[in-house]
C-alpha atoms as a printed R data frame, in Angstrom:
    type eleno elety resid chain resno       x       y       z
1   ATOM     1    CA   MET     A     1  18.750 -34.720  26.637
2   ATOM     2    CA   SER     A     2  22.250 -35.042  26.134
3   ATOM     3    CA   VAL     A     3  24.496 -32.986  24.574
4   ATOM     4    CA   ARG     A     4  25.389 -35.466  22.013
5   ATOM     5    CA   ARG     A     5  21.992 -36.497  21.237
6   ATOM     6    CA   ARG     A     6  21.009 -32.590  21.134
7   ATOM     7    CA   LEU     A     7  24.192 -32.036  18.413
8   ATOM     8    CA   LEU     A     8  23.024 -35.566  16.217
9   ATOM     9    CA   ARG     A     9  19.693 -34.196  15.904
10  ATOM    10    CA   VAL     A    10  20.851 -30.719  14.840
11  ATOM    11    CA   THR     A    11  23.267 -32.298  12.640
12  ATOM    12    CA   GLY     A    12  20.470 -34.588  10.461
13  ATOM    13    CA   LEU     A    13  18.108 -31.941  11.136
14  ATOM    14    CA   LEU     A    14  20.455 -29.702   8.848
15  ATOM    15    CA   MET     A    15  21.478 -32.540   6.419
16  ATOM    16    CA   SER     A    16  17.698 -33.089   5.599
17  ATOM    17    CA   LEU     A    17  17.072 -29.388   5.356
18  ATOM    18    CA   SER     A    18  20.007 -28.809   2.933
19  ATOM    19    CA   CYS     A    19  19.069 -31.942   1.006
20  ATOM    20    CA   SER     A    20  15.244 -32.058   0.844
21  ATOM    21    CA   ALA     A    21  14.987 -29.194  -2.176
22  ATOM    22    CA   PRO     A    22  14.063 -30.984  -5.110
23  ATOM    23    CA   GLN     A    23  16.508 -29.435  -8.049
24  ATOM    24    CA   PRO     A    24  15.279 -27.882 -10.283
25  ATOM    25    CA   THR     A    25  12.640 -26.384  -8.162
26  ATOM    26    CA   PRO     A    26   9.115 -25.851  -9.876
27  ATOM    27    CA   GLY     A    27   8.538 -22.075 -11.019
28  ATOM    28    CA   VAL     A    28  12.011 -21.000  -9.639
29  ATOM    29    CA   VAL     A    29  14.122 -19.824 -12.387
30  ATOM    30    CA   ARG     A    30  18.020 -19.124 -11.307
31  ATOM    31    CA   GLY     A    31  21.184 -18.166 -13.744
32  ATOM    32    CA   ARG     A    32  24.011 -19.220 -14.265
33  ATOM    33    CA   PRO     A    33  26.711 -19.582 -11.409
34  ATOM    34    CA   GLY     A    34  27.810 -16.045 -10.907
35  ATOM    35    CA   GLU     A    35  25.247 -14.222 -13.306
36  ATOM    36    CA   ARG     A    36  22.615 -12.199 -12.313
37  ATOM    37    CA   LEU     A    37  19.512 -12.705 -14.048
38  ATOM    38    CA   ALA     A    38  18.163  -9.214 -16.436
39  ATOM    39    CA   SER     A    39  14.345 -10.198 -15.984
40  ATOM    40    CA   LEU     A    40  12.194 -12.940 -15.170
41  ATOM    41    CA   PRO     A    41   9.875 -14.889 -17.062
42  ATOM    42    CA   GLY     A    42   6.063 -14.414 -17.150
43  ATOM    43    CA   PRO     A    43   3.282 -15.498 -16.251
44  ATOM    44    CA   MET     A    44   3.739 -17.766 -13.653
45  ATOM    45    CA   PRO     A    45   2.798 -21.269 -14.819
46  ATOM    46    CA   GLY     A    46  -0.950 -22.165 -12.416
47  ATOM    47    CA   PHE     A    47  -1.225 -18.350 -11.436
48  ATOM    48    CA   GLY     A    48  -3.700 -16.068 -12.025
49  ATOM    49    CA   PRO     A    49  -5.076 -14.483 -14.128
50  ATOM    50    CA   PHE     A    50  -6.027 -12.477 -11.498
51  ATOM    51    CA   ASN     A    51  -8.961  -9.113 -11.865
52  ATOM    52    CA   THR     A    52  -7.693  -7.030  -8.721
53  ATOM    53    CA   PHE     A    53  -4.398  -6.634  -7.196
54  ATOM    54    CA   SER     A    54  -5.688  -7.856  -3.857
55  ATOM    55    CA   ASP     A    55  -6.773 -10.852  -5.077
56  ATOM    56    CA   ALA     A    56  -3.697 -11.802  -6.737
57  ATOM    57    CA   LEU     A    57  -1.789 -10.532  -3.563
58  ATOM    58    CA   MET     A    58  -3.300 -13.084  -1.479
59  ATOM    59    CA   ALA     A    59  -2.998 -16.174  -3.972
60  ATOM    60    CA   ALA     A    60   0.777 -15.212  -4.256
61  ATOM    61    CA   CYS     A    61   1.242 -15.817  -0.939
62  ATOM    62    CA   PRO     A    62   1.077 -19.703  -0.140
63  ATOM    63    CA   VAL     A    63   2.680 -19.873  -3.319
64  ATOM    64    CA   ILE     A    64   5.579 -17.962  -2.218
65  ATOM    65    CA   LEU     A    65   5.596 -19.863   1.160
66  ATOM    66    CA   SER     A    66   5.257 -22.957  -0.250
67  ATOM    67    CA   ARG     A    67   9.005 -22.729  -1.767
68  ATOM    68    CA   PRO     A    68  11.671 -25.234  -0.254
69  ATOM    69    CA   HIS     A    69  12.881 -23.749   2.880
70  ATOM    70    CA   ALA     A    70  10.639 -20.314   2.630
71  ATOM    71    CA   THR     A    71   9.956 -20.233   5.961
72  ATOM    72    CA   ALA     A    72  11.635 -21.157   9.378
73  ATOM    73    CA   GLY     A    73   8.331 -21.050  11.162
74  ATOM    74    CA   ARG     A    74   7.622 -19.567  14.408
75  ATOM    75    CA   LYS     A    75  10.962 -17.323  16.008
76  ATOM    76    CA   GLY     A    76  11.827 -19.283  19.555
77  ATOM    77    CA   ALA     A    77  10.149 -22.364  18.374
78  ATOM    78    CA   GLN     A    78  12.719 -25.615  18.563
79  ATOM    79    CA   ASP     A    79  15.038 -26.035  15.770
80  ATOM    80    CA   PHE     A    80  14.106 -22.300  14.774
81  ATOM    81    CA   ASP     A    81  17.968 -21.418  14.636
82  ATOM    82    CA   VAL     A    82  18.909 -24.231  11.997
83  ATOM    83    CA   ARG     A    83  15.847 -23.289   9.881
84  ATOM    84    CA   TRP     A    84  16.762 -19.719   9.626
85  ATOM    85    CA   ARG     A    85  19.950 -21.143   8.840
86  ATOM    86    CA   VAL     A    86  19.047 -22.631   5.523
87  ATOM    87    CA   SER     A    87  16.169 -20.702   4.681
88  ATOM    88    CA   LYS     A    88  15.817 -18.396   1.334
89  ATOM    89    CA   GLU     A    89  14.553 -15.587   0.318
90  ATOM    90    CA   TYR     A    90  11.979 -15.953  -3.156
91  ATOM    91    CA   CYS     A    91  11.291 -12.888  -5.087
92  ATOM    92    CA   ALA     A    92   8.689 -11.953  -7.641
93  ATOM    93    CA   TRP     A    93   7.234  -9.188  -9.331
94  ATOM    94    CA   LEU     A    94   3.226  -9.032  -9.205
95  ATOM    95    CA   TYR     A    95   2.391  -7.171 -12.370
96  ATOM    96    CA   TYR     A    96  -0.606  -5.684 -14.625
97  ATOM    97    CA   THR     A    97  -0.840  -6.662 -18.207
98  ATOM    98    CA   PRO     A    98  -2.279  -4.936 -21.293
99  ATOM    99    CA   ALA     A    99  -5.100  -7.257 -21.261
100 ATOM   100    CA   GLY     A   100  -6.348  -5.978 -17.803
101 ATOM   101    CA   LYS     A   101  -4.968  -8.789 -14.981
102 ATOM   102    CA   TYR     A   102  -2.938  -8.978 -12.848
103 ATOM   103    CA   GLU     A   103  -0.036 -11.461 -13.180
104 ATOM   104    CA   MET     A   104   2.333 -12.981 -11.259
105 ATOM   105    CA   SER     A   105   6.389 -13.709 -12.558
106 ATOM   106    CA   MET     A   106   8.159 -16.498 -12.195
107 ATOM   107    CA   LEU     A   107  10.247 -16.979  -8.735
108 ATOM   108    CA   THR     A   108  13.788 -16.328  -8.585
109 ATOM   109    CA   ASP     A   109  16.020 -17.670  -5.139
110 ATOM   110    CA   GLN     A   110  19.669 -16.064  -6.933
111 ATOM   111    CA   SER     A   111  20.740 -13.744  -3.736
112 ATOM   112    CA   ALA     A   112  23.538 -11.642  -2.374
113 ATOM   113    CA   LEU     A   113  24.566 -11.680   1.169
114 ATOM   114    CA   ASP     A   114  22.986  -8.585   3.401
115 ATOM   115    CA   ASP     A   115  26.145  -7.185   5.174
116 ATOM   116    CA   LEU     A   116  24.365  -5.931   7.651
117 ATOM   117    CA   ASP     A   117  22.337  -8.500   9.049
118 ATOM   118    CA   ARG     A   118  24.904 -11.375   7.057
119 ATOM   119    CA   ARG     A   119  21.411 -12.641   5.720
120 ATOM   120    CA   LYS     A   120  21.272 -14.048   1.746
121 ATOM   121    CA   SER     A   121  17.968 -11.531   0.267
122 ATOM   122    CA   CYS     A   122  16.611 -12.161  -2.849
123 ATOM   123    CA   LEU     A   123  18.121 -10.082  -5.398
124 ATOM   124    CA   LEU     A   124  14.901  -9.127  -7.867
125 ATOM   125    CA   PRO     A   125  15.571  -8.162 -11.481
126 ATOM   126    CA   GLU     A   126  14.445  -5.227 -12.925
127 ATOM   127    CA   THR     A   127  11.873  -6.121 -15.472
128 ATOM   128    CA   VAL     A   128   9.632  -9.175 -16.224
129 ATOM   129    CA   ASP     A   129   9.902 -11.168 -19.416
130 ATOM   130    CA   ASP     A   130   6.324 -11.831 -20.996
131 ATOM   131    CA   ALA     A   131   6.402 -13.191 -24.475
132 ATOM   132    CA   ARG     A   132   2.349 -12.232 -25.149
133 ATOM   133    CA   PHE     A   133   3.019  -8.157 -24.628
134 ATOM   134    CA   PRO     A   134   5.289  -5.567 -26.069
135 ATOM   135    CA   ALA     A   135   8.411  -4.566 -23.614
136 ATOM   136    CA   GLY     A   136   7.332  -1.401 -21.995
137 ATOM   137    CA   SER     A   137   3.689  -2.650 -21.707
138 ATOM   138    CA   LEU     A   138   3.487  -4.021 -18.317
139 ATOM   139    CA   LYS     A   139   2.954  -1.756 -14.906
140 ATOM   140    CA   TYR     A   140   5.255  -3.141 -11.931
141 ATOM   141    CA   VAL     A   141   2.607  -3.352  -8.944
142 ATOM   142    CA   PHE     A   142   4.149  -5.040  -6.302
143 ATOM   143    CA   ALA     A   143   8.037  -6.491  -5.386
144 ATOM   144    CA   LEU     A   144   6.675 -10.264  -3.702
145 ATOM   145    CA   HIS     A   145   9.150 -11.274  -1.490
146 ATOM   146    CA   ASN     A   146   9.373 -13.699   2.078
147 ATOM   147    CA   HIS     A   147  10.729 -13.440   5.018
148 ATOM   148    CA   PRO     A   148  12.203 -16.629   6.949
149 ATOM   149    CA   TYR     A   149  10.017 -15.126   9.698
150 ATOM   150    CA   GLU     A   150   8.387 -12.189  11.132
151 ATOM   151    CA   GLY     A   151  10.886  -9.755  10.716
152 ATOM   152    CA   HIS     A   152  10.236  -6.404   9.377
153 ATOM   153    CA   LEU     A   153  11.512  -4.990   6.420
154 ATOM   154    CA   SER     A   154  15.587  -4.315   6.032
155 ATOM   155    CA   ASP     A   155  17.353  -1.832   4.777
156 ATOM   156    CA   GLY     A   156  17.744  -3.317   1.924
157 ATOM   157    CA   ASP     A   157  14.440  -3.775   1.188
158 ATOM   158    CA   LEU     A   158  13.524  -0.261   1.243
159 ATOM   159    CA   ARG     A   159  16.394   0.638  -1.024
160 ATOM   160    CA   MET     A   160  15.345  -1.562  -3.432
161 ATOM   161    CA   ILE     A   161  11.915  -0.593  -4.049
162 ATOM   162    CA   VAL     A   162  13.374   2.988  -3.838
163 ATOM   163    CA   SER     A   163  15.596   1.818  -6.798
164 ATOM   164    CA   MET     A   164  12.845   0.432  -8.762
165 ATOM   165    CA   GLY     A   165  10.001   3.006  -7.966
166 ATOM   166    CA   ARG     A   166  12.921   5.018  -9.942
167 ATOM   167    CA   VAL     A   167  12.888   2.934 -12.885
168 ATOM   168    CA   HIS     A   168   8.735   2.270 -13.097
169 ATOM   169    CA   GLY     A   169   7.276   5.314 -11.364
170 ATOM   170    CA   TRP     A   170   5.734   5.030  -7.983
171 ATOM   171    CA   VAL     A   171   2.564   5.507  -9.320
172 ATOM   172    CA   MET     A   172   0.657   3.162 -11.218
173 ATOM   173    CA   GLU     A   173  -2.798   4.733 -13.718
174 ATOM   174    CA   ILE     A   174  -4.839   1.011 -14.102
175 ATOM   175    CA   GLY     A   175  -8.160   1.295 -15.291
176 ATOM   176    CA   GLY     A   176  -8.834   4.612 -14.195
177 ATOM   177    CA   LYS     A   177  -6.883   4.341 -10.252
178 ATOM   178    CA   LYS     A   178  -3.622   5.217  -9.368
179 ATOM   179    CA   VAL     A   179  -1.902   2.106  -7.733
180 ATOM   180    CA   PRO     A   180   1.334   3.276  -5.855
181 ATOM   181    CA   LEU     A   181   4.073   0.993  -6.530
182 ATOM   182    CA   SER     A   182   5.257  -1.651  -2.841
183 ATOM   183    CA   ILE     A   183   7.389  -3.985  -1.671
184 ATOM   184    CA   VAL     A   184   5.543  -6.832   0.282
185 ATOM   185    CA   ALA     A   185   7.171  -9.510   2.580
186 ATOM   186    CA   PHE     A   186   4.955 -12.622   3.161
187 ATOM   187    CA   PHE     A   187   5.997 -14.169   6.772
188 ATOM   188    CA   SER     A   188   4.221 -17.364   8.363
189 ATOM   189    CA   ASN     A   189   4.352 -18.587  12.108
190 ATOM   190    CA   SER     A   190   3.661 -21.873  11.750
191 ATOM   191    CA   ASP     A   191   5.984 -24.733  12.027
192 ATOM   192    CA   ASP     A   192   4.470 -26.923   9.449
193 ATOM   193    CA   LEU     A   193   7.072 -26.263   6.988
194 ATOM   194    CA   ASP     A   194   5.476 -28.123   4.419
195 ATOM   195    CA   HIS     A   195   2.147 -26.545   4.694
196 ATOM   196    CA   PRO     A   196   2.621 -23.038   5.874
197 ATOM   197    CA   SER     A   197   0.100 -20.621   6.797
198 ATOM   198    CA   CYS     A   198   0.431 -17.306   5.124
199 ATOM   199    CA   ASP     A   199  -0.039 -15.388   8.569
200 ATOM   200    CA   GLY     A   200   0.754 -11.584   7.256
201 ATOM   201    CA   PHE     A   201   2.869  -9.444   5.187
202 ATOM   202    CA   PHE     A   202   5.079  -6.430   5.805
203 ATOM   203    CA   GLN     A   203   4.577  -3.408   3.203
204 ATOM   204    CA   TYR     A   204   6.053  -0.291   2.273
205 ATOM   205    CA   ILE     A   205   4.506   2.274   0.386
206 ATOM   206    CA   PRO     A   206   7.893   4.926  -0.940
207 ATOM   207    CA   VAL     A   207   5.149   6.979  -2.579
208 ATOM   208    CA   THR     A   208   3.294   7.967   0.960
209 ATOM   209    CA   GLY     A   209   6.433   6.757   3.377
210 ATOM   210    CA   GLU     A   210   3.854   4.513   5.104
211 ATOM   211    CA   LEU     A   211   5.661   0.470   6.659
212 ATOM   212    CA   LYS     A   212   3.139  -1.291   7.194
213 ATOM   213    CA   ARG     A   213   2.464  -4.642   8.597
214 ATOM   214    CA   TRP     A   214  -1.058  -6.981   7.569
215 ATOM   215    CA   THR     A   215  -2.325  -9.963   9.591
216 ATOM   216    CA   GLY     A   216  -5.241 -11.742  10.019
217 ATOM   217    CA   GLY     A   217  -6.303 -13.555   6.886
218 ATOM   218    CA   ALA     A   218  -9.288 -14.726   4.115
219 ATOM   219    CA   ARG     A   219 -11.511 -16.213   6.703
220 ATOM   220    CA   THR     A   220 -10.738 -13.211   9.069
221 ATOM   221    CA   GLY     A   221 -10.146 -10.034   7.280
222 ATOM   222    CA   TRP     A   222  -6.952  -8.510   6.846
223 ATOM   223    CA   ARG     A   223  -5.868  -5.993   9.266
224 ATOM   224    CA   GLN     A   224  -3.533  -3.044   8.907
225 ATOM   225    CA   GLU     A   225  -1.219  -1.314  11.508
226 ATOM   226    CA   VAL     A   226   0.809   1.076  10.521
227 ATOM   227    CA   LEU     A   227   4.705   0.939  12.238
228 ATOM   228    CA   GLY     A   228   6.174   4.333  10.688
229 ATOM   229    CA   THR     A   229   6.652   6.500   8.269
230 ATOM   230    CA   VAL     A   230  10.029   6.330   6.283
231 ATOM   231    CA   THR     A   231  11.396   9.811   4.988
232 ATOM   232    CA   TRP     A   232  14.121   9.826   2.946
233 ATOM   233    CA   GLN     A   233  16.618  12.526   3.541
234 ATOM   234    CA   ASP     A   234  18.801  11.815   0.437
235 ATOM   235    CA   GLU     A   235  19.266   8.834  -1.802
236 ATOM   236    CA   MET     A   236  21.249   7.178   0.174
237 ATOM   237    CA   HIS     A   237  20.083   8.370   3.840
238 ATOM   238    CA   TYR     A   238  16.650   8.015   5.493
239 ATOM   239    CA   ARG     A   239  14.672   7.672   8.968
240 ATOM   240    CA   ILE     A   240  11.899   6.046  10.215
241 ATOM   241    CA   ASP     A   241   8.936   8.312  12.568
242 ATOM   242    CA   GLN     A   242   7.193   5.128  14.250
243 ATOM   243    CA   LYS     A   243   4.257   5.331  15.579
């Protein structure tokens, strides 16, 4: 393929990707230009409720990955770099209600530029506004977002969930069990951007320090791999001891 034809193809793909998402995107909320959302409305229409956080977590994966430009597909695939440049991160809370159910908030794609990797990372509001329940009655379990490809949790991801733990607590007492707060990043290795598969997620649990990668699926079962342990030296600095 000639250089000219290649440039025309990439330009056309960029234009189609940037113009394909309808506005507003269903299930996604945004603030006014320059305004950061103080909270996310909940629950997500058509999602749940669920009796277990594992069922809710697995249901959240395809919902988030199906948003416009949520995945760039398999790293190394043709046109991956173009897909990566126009990709977006969406984030939401998975929370537990006084009704004894797990729900997911609406999504947002409000973002800030990560100075370390020049990526736009989703800015997750601290709270969910679910009008069915009193303020302060919700229990925050998972901070959810997507990664455009199978990439590890970022420095910003780790710092964000630690800041949320200081607000909401590190462990939730739910139904007589202790459920630790954690952050999850879903990913897909599929090049079918319209119907991406949920191929796994990365997880960080601040109370134990564990960094994990989960792969597999509902049919084959989910397999976890402990990647390492995060040890915080102070509020700003940490080290990762890899397995």
